[in-house]
Amino acid sequence: MLVAMAGTRKKTSDDPLAPLTVAVGQEELLIERAVRAVIDAARAADADTDVRDLAPGDLQPGTLAELTSPSLFAERKVVVVRAAQDLGADTVKDVKAYLTAPAEEITLVLVHAGGAKGKGLLDAARKAGAREVECPKMTKPADRLAFVRGEFRSLGRAATAEACQALVDAIGSDLRELASACTQLTADVEGTIDEAVVGRYYTGRAEASSFTVADRAVEGKAAEALETLRWAVATGVAPVLITSALAQGVRAIGKLAGAPRGARAGDLARELGMPPWKIDRVRQQMRGWTPDGVAAALRAVAEADAAVKGGGMDPEYALEKAVVTIAGAARSR
């Protein structure tokens, strides 16, 4: 299943039991799967495999040498180092030295966020021939749609394009929930999974989804947006998912407003990083928006996002305020 979820750069080996695996990115579900694939492979080879899962603070100078030193019992071991980009300079030296001569029966897994911080260690791992699993944050709807398609493929089931889109619209951006939904549908439904099946299972979720709140807001339908928002919050949709959806909705308006008039949806989709169906939807939603309205709406989303992440006393009120501001920005509706 892992290969369908994240790209694996083939270096010296694509074997989970390669001496070194690096999981690069910040998507927790993909990181969890990358690490689990190594551990499962190791325990399939040796049920008594010793697994050490370490935070950066657990790995002091000399710790890695101790963990990877030869054992009298020649036991297989998996050493997982989380947030490797945060390791101290002396520990990084230890890890780089180990990479030049990895121990037998030891699999080292480095979890690295990517980016500039700690890049020297990541480069050294790549140079050493690490098996690399990419675990990027899936911030674009198209990425989440591809994720859902990959989940169904990995589960050996057929799902229509409309069903995959409906599931993304209903669930939102949480990959764990999307994966769980794919598994549930696969277990419960026979034959091809279509849009009607998704609707039967997730109609309530779709009506209360963060993206439905965003759609009603950017369309200027304040009353409907507020009603859907309150239902979403009452049914457990995380406020941070709602602010994310609001931001995506407003940014899509801004992106398309600045695009050449008369351009084809397919061309704009490639240029703006949106699927063609999204271009058509945003074109309908953007009527009545002005540059000042987009700016005001983005400020409202930023304030709401700060509030729901601990900067405010009443996250629900902050969301309602943002929804009203966004709906008001669509002035001609």
Coordinates of C-alpha atoms in Angstrom, one line a residue:
M1 CA 0.0 0.0 0.0
L2 CA 2.9 2.4 0.7
V3 CA 4.0 2.6 -2.9
A4 CA 0.6 3.9 -3.9
M5 CA 0.7 6.6 -1.2
A6 CA 4.1 8.1 -1.7
G7 CA 6.9 8.0 -4.3
T8 CA 9.9 5.9 -3.5
R9 CA 13.2 7.0 -5.1
K10 CA 15.0 3.9 -6.1
K11 CA 18.6 4.1 -5.0
T12 CA 20.7 1.0 -4.3
S13 CA 17.6 -0.9 -3.2
D14 CA 13.9 -0.6 -2.9
D15 CA 13.9 -3.2 -0.2
P16 CA 12.3 -2.1 3.1
L17 CA 15.2 -4.0 4.8
A18 CA 17.8 -1.9 3.1
P19 CA 20.4 -0.6 5.6
L20 CA 19.0 2.9 5.4
T21 CA 15.6 4.4 4.6
V22 CA 14.8 8.1 4.7
A23 CA 11.2 9.2 5.0
V24 CA 11.2 12.8 3.7
G25 CA 8.2 15.2 4.2
Q26 CA 5.7 16.3 6.8
E27 CA 2.6 14.2 6.0
E28 CA 2.1 12.2 9.2
L29 CA 0.1 9.4 7.7
L30 CA 2.6 8.7 4.9
I31 CA 5.5 8.9 7.4
E32 CA 3.7 6.4 9.7
R33 CA 3.3 4.1 6.7
A34 CA 6.9 4.4 5.6
V35 CA 8.1 3.5 9.1
R36 CA 5.6 0.8 9.5
A37 CA 6.6 -0.8 6.2
V38 CA 10.2 -1.2 7.4
I39 CA 9.2 -2.5 10.8
D40 CA 6.7 -5.0 9.3
A41 CA 9.3 -6.3 6.9
A42 CA 11.9 -6.7 9.6
R43 CA 9.5 -8.6 11.8
A44 CA 8.5 -10.8 8.9
A45 CA 12.1 -11.7 8.6
D46 CA 12.6 -12.1 12.4
A47 CA 9.7 -11.9 14.8
D48 CA 12.1 -10.9 17.6
T49 CA 13.3 -7.8 15.8
D50 CA 14.1 -5.1 18.3
V51 CA 12.6 -1.7 17.4
R52 CA 14.0 1.6 18.9
D53 CA 11.9 4.7 18.0
L54 CA 13.8 7.8 19.0
A55 CA 13.1 11.5 19.2
P56 CA 16.0 13.9 18.5
G57 CA 16.6 14.4 22.2
D58 CA 17.0 10.6 22.7
L59 CA 19.9 10.4 20.4
Q60 CA 23.0 11.9 22.1
P61 CA 26.6 11.6 20.9
G62 CA 27.5 7.9 21.2
T63 CA 24.0 6.7 21.4
L64 CA 23.8 5.5 17.8
A65 CA 27.1 3.6 18.1
E66 CA 25.7 1.9 21.2
L67 CA 22.5 0.9 19.5
T68 CA 24.2 -0.4 16.4
S69 CA 27.1 -2.3 18.1
P70 CA 27.3 -6.0 17.4
S71 CA 25.2 -8.2 19.6
L72 CA 26.2 -11.6 20.9
F73 CA 22.8 -12.9 19.7
A74 CA 23.1 -11.3 16.2
E75 CA 19.6 -9.9 16.6
R76 CA 17.9 -7.9 13.9
K77 CA 17.2 -4.3 14.9
V78 CA 15.3 -1.3 13.5
V79 CA 16.4 2.1 14.7
V80 CA 14.0 5.0 13.8
V81 CA 15.2 8.5 14.3
R82 CA 12.3 11.1 14.2
A83 CA 12.8 14.7 13.2
A84 CA 16.3 14.0 12.0
Q85 CA 16.6 17.6 10.8
D86 CA 16.6 18.7 14.5
L87 CA 19.6 16.5 15.6
G88 CA 22.5 18.3 17.2
A89 CA 25.8 18.8 15.3
D90 CA 27.7 16.2 17.2
T91 CA 25.0 13.6 16.7
V92 CA 24.8 14.4 13.0
K93 CA 28.5 13.6 12.8
D94 CA 27.8 10.3 14.5
V95 CA 25.0 9.5 12.0
K96 CA 27.1 10.5 9.0
A97 CA 30.0 8.3 10.2
Y98 CA 27.6 5.4 10.6
L99 CA 26.3 5.9 7.1
T100 CA 29.7 5.1 5.7
A101 CA 29.8 1.7 7.3
P102 CA 26.3 0.5 8.4
A103 CA 26.0 -2.5 10.6
E104 CA 24.7 -5.9 9.5
E105 CA 21.1 -6.8 10.6
I106 CA 20.5 -3.2 11.4
T107 CA 18.0 -1.0 9.5
L108 CA 18.2 2.7 10.2
V109 CA 15.2 4.9 9.4
L110 CA 15.7 8.7 9.3
V111 CA 12.5 10.7 9.3
H112 CA 13.3 14.1 7.9
A113 CA 11.0 17.1 7.2
G114 CA 12.8 18.1 4.1
G115 CA 13.8 21.7 3.5
A116 CA 16.9 23.6 4.3
K117 CA 17.2 22.6 8.0
G118 CA 19.4 19.6 8.4
K119 CA 19.9 19.3 4.7
G120 CA 23.5 18.2 5.1
L121 CA 22.4 15.0 6.8
L122 CA 19.8 14.3 4.2
D123 CA 22.3 14.8 1.4
A124 CA 24.7 12.4 3.1
A125 CA 22.0 9.8 3.4
R126 CA 21.2 10.1 -0.3
K127 CA 24.8 9.9 -1.2
A128 CA 25.1 6.8 0.9
G129 CA 22.4 5.2 -1.3
A130 CA 19.5 5.5 1.0
R131 CA 16.1 4.1 0.0
E132 CA 14.0 7.2 0.0
V133 CA 10.2 7.5 0.6
E134 CA 8.6 10.8 -0.2
C135 CA 5.9 11.9 2.3
P136 CA 4.9 15.4 1.2
K137 CA 2.0 17.4 2.7
M138 CA -0.9 17.1 0.3
T139 CA -2.1 20.7 0.2
K140 CA -3.8 20.6 -3.2
P141 CA -7.2 19.1 -3.9
A142 CA -5.7 17.3 -6.9
D143 CA -3.1 15.6 -4.6
R144 CA -5.8 14.4 -2.3
L145 CA -7.8 13.1 -5.3
A146 CA -4.8 11.2 -6.5
F147 CA -4.4 9.8 -3.0
V148 CA -7.9 8.5 -2.9
R149 CA -7.5 6.9 -6.3
G150 CA -4.3 5.3 -5.1
E151 CA -6.0 4.0 -2.0
F152 CA -8.7 2.2 -4.0
R153 CA -6.1 0.8 -6.4
S154 CA -4.0 -0.5 -3.5
L155 CA -7.1 -2.1 -2.0
G156 CA -7.8 -3.8 -5.3
R157 CA -11.0 -2.0 -6.0
A158 CA -12.4 0.1 -8.8
A159 CA -13.9 3.5 -8.1
T160 CA -15.2 6.0 -10.6
A161 CA -13.6 9.4 -10.9
E162 CA -16.9 11.0 -9.7
A163 CA -16.8 8.7 -6.6
C164 CA -13.3 9.7 -5.7
Q165 CA -14.1 13.4 -6.1
A166 CA -17.3 13.1 -4.1
L167 CA -15.3 11.4 -1.3
V168 CA -12.7 14.2 -1.2
D169 CA -15.5 16.8 -1.2
A170 CA -17.2 15.0 1.7
I171 CA -14.2 14.2 3.9
G172 CA -11.9 17.2 3.2
S173 CA -8.1 17.2 3.7
D174 CA -7.5 14.7 6.5
L175 CA -5.7 11.8 4.9
R176 CA -6.4 9.5 7.8
E177 CA -10.1 10.0 7.3
L178 CA -9.9 9.6 3.6
A179 CA -7.9 6.4 3.9
S180 CA -10.4 5.1 6.5
A181 CA -13.3 5.9 4.2
C182 CA -11.7 4.1 1.3
T183 CA -11.2 1.0 3.5
Q184 CA -14.8 1.1 4.8
L185 CA -16.3 1.4 1.4
T186 CA -14.1 -1.4 0.1
A187 CA -15.2 -3.6 2.9
D188 CA -18.9 -2.8 2.8
V189 CA -19.6 -2.4 -0.9
E190 CA -19.4 -5.0 -3.7
G191 CA -18.5 -4.0 -7.3
T192 CA -17.4 -0.7 -8.6
I193 CA -17.7 2.2 -6.1
D194 CA -19.6 5.0 -7.7
E195 CA -20.8 8.5 -6.7
A196 CA -24.2 7.2 -5.5
V197 CA -22.5 4.8 -3.0
V198 CA -20.3 7.6 -1.6
G199 CA -23.5 9.7 -1.3
R200 CA -25.3 7.1 0.7
Y201 CA -22.4 6.7 3.1
Y202 CA -21.2 10.3 3.4
T203 CA -24.2 12.6 2.6
G204 CA -24.2 14.0 6.1
R205 CA -20.5 14.6 6.1
A206 CA -20.7 16.2 2.7
E207 CA -23.3 18.7 3.8
A208 CA -21.3 19.6 6.8
S209 CA -17.8 19.5 5.2
S210 CA -15.4 22.4 5.5
F211 CA -15.4 22.7 1.7
T212 CA -19.2 23.2 1.6
V213 CA -18.9 25.9 4.2
A214 CA -16.2 27.6 2.0
D215 CA -18.3 27.2 -1.2
R216 CA -21.3 28.9 0.3
A217 CA -19.2 31.7 1.8
V218 CA -17.4 32.6 -1.5
E219 CA -20.8 32.5 -3.3
G220 CA -22.0 35.2 -0.9
K221 CA -24.6 32.9 0.7
A222 CA -24.0 34.0 4.3
A223 CA -27.0 32.4 5.9
E224 CA -26.4 29.0 4.2
A225 CA -22.7 29.2 5.0
L226 CA -23.4 29.9 8.7
E227 CA -25.9 27.1 9.0
T228 CA -23.5 24.7 7.4
L229 CA -20.6 26.0 9.6
R230 CA -22.6 25.4 12.8
W231 CA -23.6 21.9 11.7
A232 CA -20.0 21.1 10.8
V233 CA -18.7 22.3 14.1
A234 CA -21.4 20.4 16.0
T235 CA -20.6 17.2 14.1
G236 CA -16.9 17.4 15.0
V237 CA -15.3 18.9 11.9
A238 CA -12.0 20.5 13.1
P239 CA -12.0 24.3 13.0
V240 CA -8.5 24.3 11.4
L241 CA -9.9 22.3 8.5
I242 CA -12.6 24.9 8.0
T243 CA -10.1 27.8 7.9
S244 CA -8.0 25.8 5.5
A245 CA -11.0 25.3 3.2
L246 CA -11.9 29.0 3.4
A247 CA -8.4 30.0 2.6
Q248 CA -8.3 27.7 -0.4
G249 CA -11.7 29.0 -1.6
V250 CA -10.7 32.7 -1.4
R251 CA -7.2 32.1 -2.9
A252 CA -8.8 30.2 -5.8
I253 CA -10.9 33.3 -6.5
G254 CA -7.8 35.5 -6.4
K255 CA -5.8 33.2 -8.7
L256 CA -8.5 33.0 -11.3
A257 CA -9.3 36.7 -11.2
G258 CA -5.7 37.4 -12.2
A259 CA -5.7 34.8 -15.1
P260 CA -6.1 35.8 -18.7
R261 CA -9.7 36.2 -19.8
G262 CA -10.9 33.7 -22.3
A263 CA -8.3 31.1 -21.5
R264 CA -9.4 27.5 -21.7
A265 CA -10.1 25.6 -18.5
G266 CA -7.4 23.0 -19.3
D267 CA -4.7 25.6 -19.8
L268 CA -5.7 27.4 -16.6
A269 CA -5.7 24.2 -14.7
R270 CA -2.1 23.5 -15.6
E271 CA -1.0 27.1 -14.9
L272 CA -2.8 27.5 -11.6
G273 CA -2.5 24.0 -10.3
M274 CA -6.2 23.3 -10.2
P275 CA -8.2 20.5 -11.7
P276 CA -10.4 21.6 -14.7
W277 CA -13.6 21.0 -12.8
K278 CA -12.4 23.4 -10.1
I279 CA -11.8 26.1 -12.7
D280 CA -15.4 25.9 -13.9
R281 CA -16.7 26.0 -10.4
V282 CA -14.6 29.0 -9.4
R283 CA -15.5 30.9 -12.5
Q284 CA -19.1 30.7 -11.3
Q285 CA -18.2 31.7 -7.8
M286 CA -16.0 34.7 -8.6
R287 CA -18.7 36.9 -10.1
G288 CA -18.9 40.0 -8.0
W289 CA -15.5 39.7 -6.4
T290 CA -13.0 42.6 -6.4
P291 CA -9.3 42.7 -5.6
D292 CA -10.2 44.6 -2.4
G293 CA -12.7 42.0 -1.5
V294 CA -10.2 39.2 -1.9
A295 CA -7.7 41.0 0.3
A296 CA -10.3 41.6 3.0
A297 CA -11.4 38.0 2.9
L298 CA -7.8 36.7 3.2
R299 CA -7.3 38.9 6.2
A300 CA -10.5 37.5 7.8
V301 CA -9.3 34.0 7.1
A302 CA -5.8 34.7 8.6
E303 CA -7.5 36.2 11.8
A304 CA -9.8 33.2 12.1
D305 CA -6.9 30.8 11.6
A306 CA -4.9 32.4 14.4
A307 CA -7.9 32.3 16.7
V308 CA -8.6 28.6 16.1
K309 CA -5.0 27.7 16.7
G310 CA -5.0 29.2 20.2
G311 CA -4.9 32.9 19.6
G312 CA -8.6 33.5 20.4
M313 CA -11.0 32.8 23.2
D314 CA -13.9 31.6 20.9
P315 CA -12.9 29.7 17.8
E316 CA -16.5 29.3 16.7
Y317 CA -17.2 33.0 16.8
A318 CA -14.0 33.6 14.9
L319 CA -15.1 31.2 12.2
E320 CA -18.6 32.8 12.0
K321 CA -17.0 36.3 11.7
A322 CA -14.7 35.1 8.9
V323 CA -17.7 33.5 7.0
V324 CA -19.7 36.7 7.2
T325 CA -16.8 38.8 6.0
I326 CA -16.1 36.5 3.1
A327 CA -19.8 36.3 2.1
G328 CA -20.0 40.1 2.3
A329 CA -17.0 40.4 0.0
A330 CA -18.9 38.7 -2.8
R331 CA -20.8 42.0 -3.1
S332 CA -23.0 41.6 -6.2
R333 CA -24.6 38.4 -5.1

